[in-house]
Amino acid sequence: MALSGLLATLFLAGPAAATPDPDRDPTTGVETAGSAGERTRAAIAAGEIPDVDEIVHSDNITHLANVPRAEGLGTNSDLVFQGKYAFAGNYNGFVVYDISRPRAPRVVSQVLCPGAQGDISVSGDLLFFSVDSSRSDDSCASEAQPATDPDSWEGIRVFDISDVRAPRYVAAVETACGSHTHTIVPERRNVYVYVSSYSPHATFPDCQPPHDGISVVKVPRHAPERAELSSFEVLFPDGGFPGDDSGSATSGCHDITAYPELDLAAGACMGDGLLLDISRPATPRVIDRVQDTEHFAFWHSATFSEDGRKIVFTDELGGGGAATCNAEIGDEFGANGIYHVTGRGDDRRLEFRSYFKIPRHQADTENCVAHNGSLIPVPGRDIMVQAWYQGGISVWEFTDSDRPREIGYFERGPVNGDRLSFGGAWSSYYYNGHIYSNDQKGLDVLRIDDRRTDPARGVRLSELNPQTQPSYR
């Protein structure tokens, strides 16, 4: 089936497009049931769909814990880590978990500060929070109001987390078209925040076309109250991919992953994939740009290999709200694209190698597509853990870029067996020996026992923002 036909079907049938209403909690009205036990690996391999909420997993994955999502939090989104804490974003704020005992995580604090979609990062004593919902003001007591209102606010909030039991709101910076996601590039004195946002409109006073780049916010570490918009960096002087029946027109970026040690970043920008030079963090510069008009509908996120010579880009076909992991859509749509970085300096280029998609078909009632993940740091191998919404959590290897393969998985059956409903894992990351996932059921903690991933257990980090990749060497 052609991608244009798939898109037409998905956008007519699915509950969300690539730009969902940020004030709507997609989990509202979802029916749930108790766990129905565990199904055999052979049954899943044979293509059987688990029962509603039934937990299934590969033999090398152990489910250690789940902390149910508290009432009033809204859709769970991204995860970051610092020391013994995990910080979990959601559409209405964020939660701090103590994960010093992975089998028994506990809630340390909960911050209610509505403003979808709650993408977060941490650096030292600071936490950054994305607001992509037009608000009446920048306070935590703000209410949603139309983007056509010139007094509406959206952008970046900054919190002081020196006391994780009582995070303190210290600054806010308004940015054009808000902040759907963001990426930090930390320095000794300042933290630069690359703000990704998109979908301008002539009727939006604070989000005017052409929106052909990213906002850069500068936050002084010792005076975060002086945070300010540093610049708006144009990344698409020619306007970017114009869009067609198959893919989204580029009007900004969805997400950027920085690799500060290599002075590189990878931008997933709707209709374009970018390789960026960030040797001067305040002024990122495009080195190369690629498009995939045959298979990619919406360039969503990116992950570097440890050596920086590969980039995994994800395609969020259907906007995260459609059932794209089935036989009808196949294994090359709503998937990952693996690219090699060839050449040197400004002659570096992105070269496509292959696609990877989970090999387990999902029900037509399950939203499923490639989403947020991170490396599992194994020397000499390229292994990644990744969330696929109701497709669950996949551990897969791309050491051989032409033959990627899944080596482990964890998933639940559909949240609803009768109609397409939103649910599943938004973000899944590896941190200090365990896999953590921000699922709509709450925080999941997993352990993988596999000779291919066991060497990663010895790697310890003091902080992890998956969109600001560390060097594990």
Tab-separated table of C-alpha atoms in Angstrom:
chain	number	residue	atom	x	y	z
A	1	MET	CA	0.000	0.000	0.000
A	2	ALA	CA	1.290	3.506	-0.834
A	3	LEU	CA	2.050	5.821	2.080
A	4	SER	CA	-0.480	8.370	0.815
A	5	GLY	CA	-3.218	5.742	1.089
A	6	LEU	CA	-2.087	4.785	4.571
A	7	LEU	CA	-2.117	8.391	5.722
A	8	ALA	CA	-5.608	8.951	4.404
A	9	THR	CA	-6.825	5.886	6.282
A	10	LEU	CA	-5.023	6.756	9.510
A	11	PHE	CA	-6.099	10.354	9.683
A	12	LEU	CA	-9.707	9.434	8.995
A	13	ALA	CA	-9.807	6.542	11.441
A	14	GLY	CA	-7.396	7.521	14.197
A	15	PRO	CA	-8.223	9.649	17.233
A	16	ALA	CA	-5.169	11.898	16.831
A	17	ALA	CA	-3.083	13.458	14.080
A	18	ALA	CA	0.606	14.355	14.195
A	19	THR	CA	-0.367	17.520	16.032
A	20	PRO	CA	-2.886	16.387	18.695
A	21	ASP	CA	-4.901	18.866	20.731
A	22	PRO	CA	-2.466	19.598	23.599
A	23	ASP	CA	-5.279	20.329	26.043
A	24	ARG	CA	-7.027	17.019	25.452
A	25	ASP	CA	-5.943	14.131	27.655
A	26	PRO	CA	-5.870	11.208	25.157
A	27	THR	CA	-6.384	8.721	27.989
A	28	THR	CA	-9.802	10.104	28.969
A	29	GLY	CA	-12.465	7.451	28.737
A	30	VAL	CA	-10.080	4.544	28.380
A	31	GLU	CA	-11.430	1.423	30.045
A	32	THR	CA	-9.010	-0.831	31.888
A	33	ALA	CA	-9.064	-4.286	33.382
A	34	GLY	CA	-6.913	-6.266	35.755
A	35	SER	CA	-3.903	-8.239	34.565
A	36	ALA	CA	-4.864	-11.535	32.987
A	37	GLY	CA	-1.567	-13.230	33.770
A	38	GLU	CA	1.242	-14.067	31.383
A	39	ARG	CA	1.081	-15.667	27.946
A	40	THR	CA	3.720	-17.938	26.515
A	41	ARG	CA	6.385	-16.526	24.221
A	42	ALA	CA	5.434	-19.053	21.538
A	43	ALA	CA	1.860	-17.760	21.408
A	44	ILE	CA	3.029	-14.186	20.829
A	45	ALA	CA	5.488	-15.342	18.171
A	46	ALA	CA	2.574	-17.080	16.458
A	47	GLY	CA	0.772	-13.749	16.188
A	48	GLU	CA	-1.764	-14.037	18.988
A	49	ILE	CA	-2.941	-10.719	20.447
A	50	PRO	CA	-2.803	-10.631	24.280
A	51	ASP	CA	-6.043	-10.120	26.178
A	52	VAL	CA	-6.984	-6.695	27.526
A	53	ASP	CA	-4.213	-5.558	29.915
A	54	GLU	CA	-2.550	-8.987	29.832
A	55	ILE	CA	1.213	-8.693	30.435
A	56	VAL	CA	3.506	-10.544	28.028
A	57	HIS	CA	7.285	-10.392	27.655
A	58	SER	CA	10.333	-12.204	26.340
A	59	ASP	CA	12.172	-14.616	28.614
A	60	ASN	CA	15.053	-12.181	29.156
A	61	ILE	CA	12.822	-9.406	30.546
A	62	THR	CA	11.574	-9.251	34.161
A	63	HIS	CA	8.876	-6.800	35.237
A	64	LEU	CA	10.054	-5.554	38.633
A	65	ALA	CA	7.541	-2.851	39.532
A	66	ASN	CA	4.728	-0.562	38.483
A	67	VAL	CA	3.768	2.639	40.289
A	68	PRO	CA	0.215	3.459	39.119
A	69	ARG	CA	-0.421	6.890	37.689
A	70	ALA	CA	-2.014	9.206	40.233
A	71	GLU	CA	-5.367	10.816	39.558
A	72	GLY	CA	-5.260	14.260	37.965
A	73	LEU	CA	-1.872	13.918	36.291
A	74	GLY	CA	-2.990	13.686	32.676
A	75	THR	CA	-1.072	11.929	29.903
A	76	ASN	CA	2.351	10.634	30.930
A	77	SER	CA	5.152	11.857	28.670
A	78	ASP	CA	8.946	11.979	28.999
A	79	LEU	CA	11.443	10.744	31.618
A	80	VAL	CA	14.827	12.039	32.812
A	81	PHE	CA	17.154	10.954	35.624
A	82	GLN	CA	19.496	12.423	38.219
A	83	GLY	CA	21.233	10.433	40.934
A	84	LYS	CA	18.677	8.174	42.606
A	85	TYR	CA	15.707	10.060	41.155
A	86	ALA	CA	13.541	9.739	38.055
A	87	PHE	CA	11.552	12.769	36.901
A	88	ALA	CA	8.430	11.882	34.924
A	89	GLY	CA	6.645	14.511	32.877
A	90	ASN	CA	2.931	14.593	32.186
A	91	TYR	CA	0.411	16.972	30.655
A	92	ASN	CA	-0.357	18.525	34.057
A	93	GLY	CA	3.128	18.752	35.607
A	94	PHE	CA	5.723	16.216	36.745
A	95	VAL	CA	6.413	13.571	39.381
A	96	VAL	CA	9.694	12.856	41.189
A	97	TYR	CA	10.361	9.190	42.035
A	98	ASP	CA	13.022	7.749	44.311
A	99	ILE	CA	14.412	4.783	42.342
A	100	SER	CA	17.221	3.833	44.732
A	101	ARG	CA	15.361	0.516	45.123
A	102	PRO	CA	14.240	-0.315	41.559
A	103	ARG	CA	11.878	-3.015	42.826
A	104	ALA	CA	10.090	-0.486	45.026
A	105	PRO	CA	10.108	3.042	43.527
A	106	ARG	CA	8.303	5.637	45.594
A	107	VAL	CA	6.845	9.061	44.887
A	108	VAL	CA	8.891	11.863	46.472
A	109	SER	CA	6.906	14.829	45.183
A	110	GLN	CA	4.315	15.782	42.631
A	111	VAL	CA	4.094	19.173	40.911
A	112	LEU	CA	0.783	20.248	39.381
A	113	CYS	CA	1.452	22.905	36.754
A	114	PRO	CA	-0.741	22.262	33.674
A	115	GLY	CA	0.635	22.901	30.207
A	116	ALA	CA	0.917	20.066	27.715
A	117	GLN	CA	2.959	18.230	26.832
A	118	GLY	CA	5.309	18.194	29.771
A	119	ASP	CA	8.584	17.353	28.019
A	120	ILE	CA	11.310	17.703	30.678
A	121	SER	CA	15.084	17.930	31.194
A	122	VAL	CA	17.307	18.373	34.243
A	123	SER	CA	20.758	19.881	34.726
A	124	GLY	CA	22.228	20.394	38.180
A	125	ASP	CA	19.620	22.150	40.307
A	126	LEU	CA	17.406	23.075	37.347
A	127	LEU	CA	14.476	21.349	35.675
A	128	PHE	CA	13.034	22.543	32.362
A	129	PHE	CA	9.415	21.907	31.354
A	130	SER	CA	7.836	22.356	27.903
A	131	VAL	CA	4.437	24.019	27.524
A	132	ASP	CA	2.793	23.592	24.126
A	133	SER	CA	-0.669	24.636	25.220
A	134	SER	CA	-1.876	28.233	24.947
A	135	ARG	CA	-2.376	29.433	28.524
A	136	SER	CA	-3.921	32.533	30.110
A	137	ASP	CA	-0.517	33.317	31.694
A	138	ASP	CA	2.745	31.562	32.657
A	139	SER	CA	1.638	30.544	36.170
A	140	CYS	CA	0.705	27.084	37.413
A	141	ALA	CA	-2.818	28.416	37.985
A	142	SER	CA	-3.229	29.364	34.311
A	143	GLU	CA	-6.099	28.145	32.204
A	144	ALA	CA	-6.241	27.057	28.579
A	145	GLN	CA	-7.257	29.723	26.104
A	146	PRO	CA	-7.153	30.065	22.291
A	147	ALA	CA	-3.846	30.607	20.507
A	148	THR	CA	-5.597	33.407	18.616
A	149	ASP	CA	-5.661	35.462	21.845
A	150	PRO	CA	-2.669	37.869	21.807
A	151	ASP	CA	-2.348	37.518	25.605
A	152	SER	CA	-1.874	33.731	25.455
A	153	TRP	CA	1.398	32.294	26.791
A	154	GLU	CA	3.353	29.128	26.023
A	155	GLY	CA	7.033	28.243	26.171
A	156	ILE	CA	9.571	26.991	28.746
A	157	ARG	CA	9.149	26.852	32.528
A	158	VAL	CA	12.180	26.534	34.830
A	159	PHE	CA	12.098	24.909	38.286
A	160	ASP	CA	14.685	24.789	41.065
A	161	ILE	CA	15.013	21.138	42.170
A	162	SER	CA	17.753	21.581	44.773
A	163	ASP	CA	15.124	20.190	47.155
A	164	VAL	CA	13.374	17.432	45.200
A	165	ARG	CA	10.731	17.205	47.924
A	166	ALA	CA	9.593	20.744	47.088
A	167	PRO	CA	10.528	21.879	43.552
A	168	ARG	CA	10.266	25.633	43.178
A	169	TYR	CA	9.069	27.476	40.050
A	170	VAL	CA	11.643	30.190	39.288
A	171	ALA	CA	11.335	31.379	35.676
A	172	ALA	CA	9.410	31.230	32.428
A	173	VAL	CA	10.354	32.179	28.872
A	174	GLU	CA	7.787	32.580	26.119
A	175	THR	CA	8.793	31.098	22.773
A	176	ALA	CA	7.245	31.290	19.310
A	177	CYS	CA	4.660	28.514	18.841
A	178	GLY	CA	5.314	27.306	22.403
A	179	SER	CA	7.533	24.317	23.213
A	180	HIS	CA	6.391	20.914	22.029
A	181	THR	CA	9.715	19.435	23.117
A	182	HIS	CA	13.119	20.822	24.056
A	183	THR	CA	16.754	19.745	24.281
A	184	ILE	CA	19.408	21.100	26.621
A	185	VAL	CA	23.068	21.733	25.842
A	186	PRO	CA	24.676	22.365	29.251
A	187	GLU	CA	27.760	24.514	29.810
A	188	ARG	CA	29.535	25.409	33.039
A	189	ARG	CA	27.783	28.771	33.492
A	190	ASN	CA	24.719	28.491	31.273
A	191	VAL	CA	22.280	25.937	29.957
A	192	TYR	CA	21.163	26.437	26.362
A	193	VAL	CA	17.684	25.114	25.615
A	194	TYR	CA	16.763	24.277	22.021
A	195	VAL	CA	12.995	24.671	21.773
A	196	SER	CA	11.202	22.594	19.145
A	197	SER	CA	7.742	23.738	18.072
A	198	TYR	CA	5.724	23.825	14.880
A	199	SER	CA	2.371	24.399	13.118
A	200	PRO	CA	2.217	28.205	12.793
A	201	HIS	CA	-0.903	29.950	11.543
A	202	ALA	CA	-1.623	33.484	10.382
A	203	THR	CA	-4.303	33.835	13.085
A	204	PHE	CA	-1.837	33.020	15.920
A	205	PRO	CA	-0.159	36.257	17.078
A	206	ASP	CA	2.686	34.361	18.781
A	207	CYS	CA	3.108	31.677	16.132
A	208	GLN	CA	3.365	33.315	12.743
A	209	PRO	CA	4.516	31.616	9.544
A	210	PRO	CA	7.120	30.994	8.348
A	211	HIS	CA	8.237	29.150	11.466
A	212	ASP	CA	11.430	27.843	9.896
A	213	GLY	CA	13.678	27.105	12.864
A	214	ILE	CA	14.039	26.736	16.620
A	215	SER	CA	14.074	29.113	19.580
A	216	VAL	CA	17.238	29.105	21.709
A	217	VAL	CA	16.805	29.986	25.389
A	218	LYS	CA	19.774	30.862	27.596
A	219	VAL	CA	19.470	30.040	31.312
A	220	PRO	CA	22.242	31.201	33.714
A	221	ARG	CA	22.828	28.417	36.249
A	222	HIS	CA	23.262	30.718	39.245
A	223	ALA	CA	20.559	33.176	38.220
A	224	PRO	CA	17.848	31.168	36.426
A	225	GLU	CA	15.381	33.996	37.004
A	226	ARG	CA	17.317	35.822	34.259
A	227	ALA	CA	16.490	33.151	31.674
A	228	GLU	CA	15.819	34.746	28.292
A	229	LEU	CA	15.274	34.072	24.622
A	230	SER	CA	18.740	34.166	23.097
A	231	SER	CA	17.819	33.847	19.425
A	232	PHE	CA	15.626	32.213	16.833
A	233	GLU	CA	17.843	30.062	14.611
A	234	VAL	CA	16.621	29.548	11.047
A	235	LEU	CA	17.273	25.945	9.997
A	236	PHE	CA	15.190	25.914	6.807
A	237	PRO	CA	15.937	29.079	4.811
A	238	ASP	CA	14.241	27.450	1.810
A	239	GLY	CA	11.173	26.548	3.867
A	240	GLY	CA	11.976	22.856	4.293
A	241	PHE	CA	9.969	19.942	2.921
A	242	PRO	CA	6.788	21.418	1.387
A	243	GLY	CA	4.619	18.429	2.268
A	244	ASP	CA	2.554	16.135	0.075
A	245	ASP	CA	0.021	13.324	0.374
A	246	SER	CA	2.667	11.174	2.046
A	247	GLY	CA	4.451	13.409	4.551
A	248	SER	CA	4.098	16.494	6.738
A	249	ALA	CA	5.300	19.888	5.569
A	250	THR	CA	8.181	21.190	7.656
A	251	SER	CA	7.254	24.177	9.813
A	252	GLY	CA	9.717	23.701	12.651
A	253	CYS	CA	11.187	20.695	14.474
A	254	HIS	CA	9.496	18.047	16.573
A	255	ASP	CA	12.544	16.984	18.561
A	256	ILE	CA	16.319	17.384	18.610
A	257	THR	CA	18.894	15.086	20.194
A	258	ALA	CA	22.240	16.654	21.081
A	259	TYR	CA	25.546	14.834	21.519
A	260	PRO	CA	27.630	17.601	23.141
A	261	GLU	CA	30.904	15.652	23.344
A	262	LEU	CA	30.875	15.296	19.549
A	263	ASP	CA	29.519	18.835	18.951
A	264	LEU	CA	26.669	17.270	16.988
A	265	ALA	CA	22.888	17.156	17.108
A	266	ALA	CA	20.246	15.308	15.100
A	267	GLY	CA	16.994	17.082	14.323
A	268	ALA	CA	13.715	15.317	13.604
A	269	CYS	CA	11.787	18.072	11.899
A	270	MET	CA	8.421	16.942	10.551
A	271	GLY	CA	9.376	16.426	6.884
A	272	ASP	CA	13.150	16.601	7.292
A	273	GLY	CA	15.976	14.900	9.168
A	274	LEU	CA	18.948	17.108	10.090
A	275	LEU	CA	22.569	16.736	11.139
A	276	LEU	CA	23.661	19.838	13.087
A	277	ASP	CA	26.961	21.331	14.236
A	278	ILE	CA	26.555	22.582	17.834
A	279	SER	CA	30.195	23.503	18.526
A	280	ARG	CA	28.769	26.953	19.260
A	281	PRO	CA	25.722	25.993	21.352
A	282	ALA	CA	24.025	29.374	20.976
A	283	THR	CA	24.044	29.081	17.172
A	284	PRO	CA	23.432	25.531	15.903
A	285	ARG	CA	24.205	25.094	12.196
A	286	VAL	CA	22.890	22.598	9.625
A	287	ILE	CA	25.492	20.256	8.099
A	288	ASP	CA	23.185	17.931	6.157
A	289	ARG	CA	19.483	17.380	5.558
A	290	VAL	CA	17.596	14.323	4.300
A	291	GLN	CA	14.009	13.453	3.402
A	292	ASP	CA	12.162	10.162	2.947
A	293	THR	CA	9.121	10.776	0.790
A	294	GLU	CA	8.436	7.057	0.326
A	295	HIS	CA	8.137	5.878	3.940
A	296	PHE	CA	8.353	8.671	6.529
A	297	ALA	CA	5.221	10.652	7.358
A	298	PHE	CA	6.504	12.632	10.362
A	299	TRP	CA	10.158	12.804	11.508
A	300	HIS	CA	9.698	12.534	15.273
A	301	SER	CA	12.914	11.876	17.239
A	302	ALA	CA	16.535	10.733	16.949
A	303	THR	CA	19.179	8.681	18.782
A	304	PHE	CA	22.934	8.531	18.069
A	305	SER	CA	25.029	5.393	18.310
A	306	GLU	CA	27.777	5.626	20.940
A	307	ASP	CA	30.436	6.476	18.346
A	308	GLY	CA	28.173	9.033	16.668
A	309	ARG	CA	28.486	7.320	13.303
A	310	LYS	CA	24.860	6.194	13.182
A	311	ILE	CA	21.553	7.935	13.860
A	312	VAL	CA	18.196	6.227	14.408
A	313	PHE	CA	15.357	8.508	13.298
A	314	THR	CA	11.746	7.604	14.167
A	315	ASP	CA	8.622	8.143	12.107
A	316	GLU	CA	5.486	8.918	14.113
A	317	LEU	CA	3.007	7.826	11.461
A	318	GLY	CA	-0.517	8.676	12.622
A	319	GLY	CA	0.659	11.072	15.345
A	320	GLY	CA	0.820	8.442	18.088
A	321	GLY	CA	-2.928	7.923	18.075
A	322	ALA	CA	-3.341	5.346	15.301
A	323	ALA	CA	-2.990	1.580	14.973
A	324	THR	CA	0.047	1.285	12.705
A	325	CYS	CA	1.648	-1.964	13.958
A	326	ASN	CA	-0.388	-4.440	11.950
A	327	ALA	CA	-0.023	-6.552	8.825
A	328	GLU	CA	-1.918	-4.057	6.654
A	329	ILE	CA	0.582	-1.253	7.249
A	330	GLY	CA	3.626	-3.486	7.206
A	331	ASP	CA	7.145	-3.192	8.559
A	332	GLU	CA	8.479	-0.081	6.791
A	333	PHE	CA	5.900	2.524	7.863
A	334	GLY	CA	5.745	4.047	11.356
A	335	ALA	CA	9.206	2.577	11.881
A	336	ASN	CA	12.791	3.584	12.655
A	337	GLY	CA	15.164	4.600	9.900
A	338	ILE	CA	18.858	3.800	10.482
A	339	TYR	CA	21.320	6.272	8.931
A	340	HIS	CA	25.103	6.311	8.801
A	341	VAL	CA	27.056	9.556	9.220
A	342	THR	CA	29.736	9.527	6.528
A	343	GLY	CA	32.555	11.954	5.730
A	344	ARG	CA	34.198	14.568	7.923
A	345	GLY	CA	33.533	18.123	9.048
A	346	ASP	CA	31.129	20.038	6.833
A	347	ASP	CA	31.293	17.196	4.289
A	348	ARG	CA	29.495	14.801	6.639
A	349	ARG	CA	26.391	13.262	5.121
A	350	LEU	CA	23.450	11.129	6.272
A	351	GLU	CA	23.208	7.823	4.399
A	352	PHE	CA	20.149	5.582	4.774
A	353	ARG	CA	20.728	1.889	5.547
A	354	SER	CA	17.538	0.158	6.716
A	355	TYR	CA	14.241	0.270	8.630
A	356	PHE	CA	13.330	-1.425	11.899
A	357	LYS	CA	9.864	-2.042	13.271
A	358	ILE	CA	8.723	-4.342	16.070
A	359	PRO	CA	7.937	-7.806	14.652
A	360	ARG	CA	4.888	-8.307	16.905
A	361	HIS	CA	1.600	-7.296	15.293
A	362	GLN	CA	-0.770	-5.320	17.519
A	363	ALA	CA	-4.567	-5.161	17.601
A	364	ASP	CA	-6.438	-2.606	15.518
A	365	THR	CA	-7.642	-1.069	18.796
A	366	GLU	CA	-4.059	-0.275	19.893
A	367	ASN	CA	-2.228	2.945	19.082
A	368	CYS	CA	1.294	1.858	18.175
A	369	VAL	CA	4.244	3.550	16.446
A	370	ALA	CA	7.976	4.136	16.960
A	371	HIS	CA	8.503	6.511	19.897
A	372	ASN	CA	11.078	7.585	22.529
A	373	GLY	CA	14.058	5.413	23.454
A	374	SER	CA	17.749	5.405	24.349
A	375	LEU	CA	20.933	3.381	24.000
A	376	ILE	CA	21.775	0.471	26.261
A	377	PRO	CA	25.514	1.206	26.676
A	378	VAL	CA	27.266	-1.984	25.576
A	379	PRO	CA	30.853	-1.587	24.291
A	380	GLY	CA	31.173	-2.597	20.655
A	381	ARG	CA	27.440	-3.039	20.076
A	382	ASP	CA	24.539	-0.787	19.109
A	383	ILE	CA	21.526	-1.731	21.245
A	384	MET	CA	18.517	0.409	22.033
A	385	VAL	CA	15.431	0.237	24.231
A	386	GLN	CA	12.380	1.998	22.828
A	387	ALA	CA	8.728	2.728	23.610
A	388	TRP	CA	6.033	1.889	21.060
A	389	TYR	CA	2.895	3.076	22.921
A	390	GLN	CA	0.639	-0.011	23.103
A	391	GLY	CA	3.284	-1.938	21.183
A	392	GLY	CA	5.080	-1.874	24.526
A	393	ILE	CA	8.821	-1.761	25.068
A	394	SER	CA	11.291	-3.187	22.572
A	395	VAL	CA	14.990	-3.946	23.054
A	396	TRP	CA	16.618	-4.170	19.643
A	397	GLU	CA	20.089	-4.297	18.123
A	398	PHE	CA	21.417	-2.411	15.093
A	399	THR	CA	25.111	-3.294	15.294
A	400	ASP	CA	24.585	-4.637	11.785
A	401	SER	CA	22.794	-1.619	10.330
A	402	ASP	CA	21.412	-3.635	7.437
A	403	ARG	CA	19.921	-6.365	9.649
A	404	PRO	CA	18.450	-4.851	12.847
A	405	ARG	CA	16.559	-7.272	15.087
A	406	GLU	CA	14.526	-7.332	18.278
A	407	ILE	CA	16.183	-9.149	21.193
A	408	GLY	CA	13.621	-8.543	23.955
A	409	TYR	CA	10.197	-7.037	24.637
A	410	PHE	CA	7.552	-6.230	27.244
A	411	GLU	CA	3.968	-5.263	26.509
A	412	ARG	CA	0.423	-5.234	27.765
A	413	GLY	CA	-2.634	-6.242	25.814
A	414	PRO	CA	-5.031	-3.563	24.501
A	415	VAL	CA	-6.474	-1.081	26.980
A	416	ASN	CA	-9.746	-1.558	25.095
A	417	GLY	CA	-10.748	-4.612	23.090
A	418	ASP	CA	-13.632	-2.943	21.259
A	419	ARG	CA	-12.454	0.446	19.989
A	420	LEU	CA	-9.246	2.294	19.244
A	421	SER	CA	-8.109	3.887	22.514
A	422	PHE	CA	-4.972	5.742	23.571
A	423	GLY	CA	-2.501	4.111	25.956
A	424	GLY	CA	0.873	2.472	26.359
A	425	ALA	CA	4.490	3.486	26.847
A	426	TRP	CA	5.468	7.022	25.822
A	427	SER	CA	9.159	6.853	26.862
A	428	SER	CA	11.414	3.907	27.731
A	429	TYR	CA	15.053	4.411	28.752
A	430	TYR	CA	17.977	2.483	30.227
A	431	TYR	CA	19.515	4.039	33.344
A	432	ASN	CA	22.075	2.517	35.703
A	433	GLY	CA	21.201	-1.123	35.153
A	434	HIS	CA	17.424	-0.979	34.661
A	435	ILE	CA	14.805	0.005	32.095
A	436	TYR	CA	12.292	2.659	33.147
A	437	SER	CA	9.137	3.406	31.177
A	438	ASN	CA	6.564	6.172	31.524
A	439	ASP	CA	3.439	4.244	30.574
A	440	GLN	CA	-0.142	5.488	30.799
A	441	LYS	CA	-0.531	2.815	33.513
A	442	GLY	CA	2.249	4.505	35.496
A	443	LEU	CA	5.991	4.067	35.959
A	444	ASP	CA	7.248	0.599	34.953
A	445	VAL	CA	10.631	-0.799	35.993
A	446	LEU	CA	12.167	-3.693	34.069
A	447	ARG	CA	15.373	-5.712	34.174
A	448	ILE	CA	16.951	-7.361	31.163
A	449	ASP	CA	19.154	-10.415	31.646
A	450	ASP	CA	20.944	-11.163	28.413
A	451	ARG	CA	24.591	-11.769	27.567
A	452	ARG	CA	24.320	-9.096	24.861
A	453	THR	CA	23.231	-6.389	27.296
A	454	ASP	CA	24.816	-7.560	30.576
A	455	PRO	CA	28.004	-5.471	30.085
A	456	ALA	CA	25.884	-2.311	30.395
A	457	ARG	CA	25.197	-3.046	34.065
A	458	GLY	CA	28.572	-1.636	35.057
A	459	VAL	CA	27.862	1.779	33.520
A	460	ARG	CA	26.801	4.405	36.047
A	461	LEU	CA	25.681	7.956	35.306
A	462	SER	CA	24.965	10.822	37.678
A	463	GLU	CA	22.434	12.314	35.245
A	464	LEU	CA	20.649	11.276	32.064
A	465	ASN	CA	18.627	13.384	29.682
A	466	PRO	CA	18.095	10.980	26.768
A	467	GLN	CA	17.827	13.875	24.290
A	468	THR	CA	21.232	15.123	25.485
A	469	GLN	CA	23.259	11.992	24.924
A	470	PRO	CA	26.234	11.306	27.179
A	471	SER	CA	29.406	9.557	26.132
A	472	TYR	CA	29.606	6.197	27.900
A	473	ARG	CA	33.320	5.738	27.186
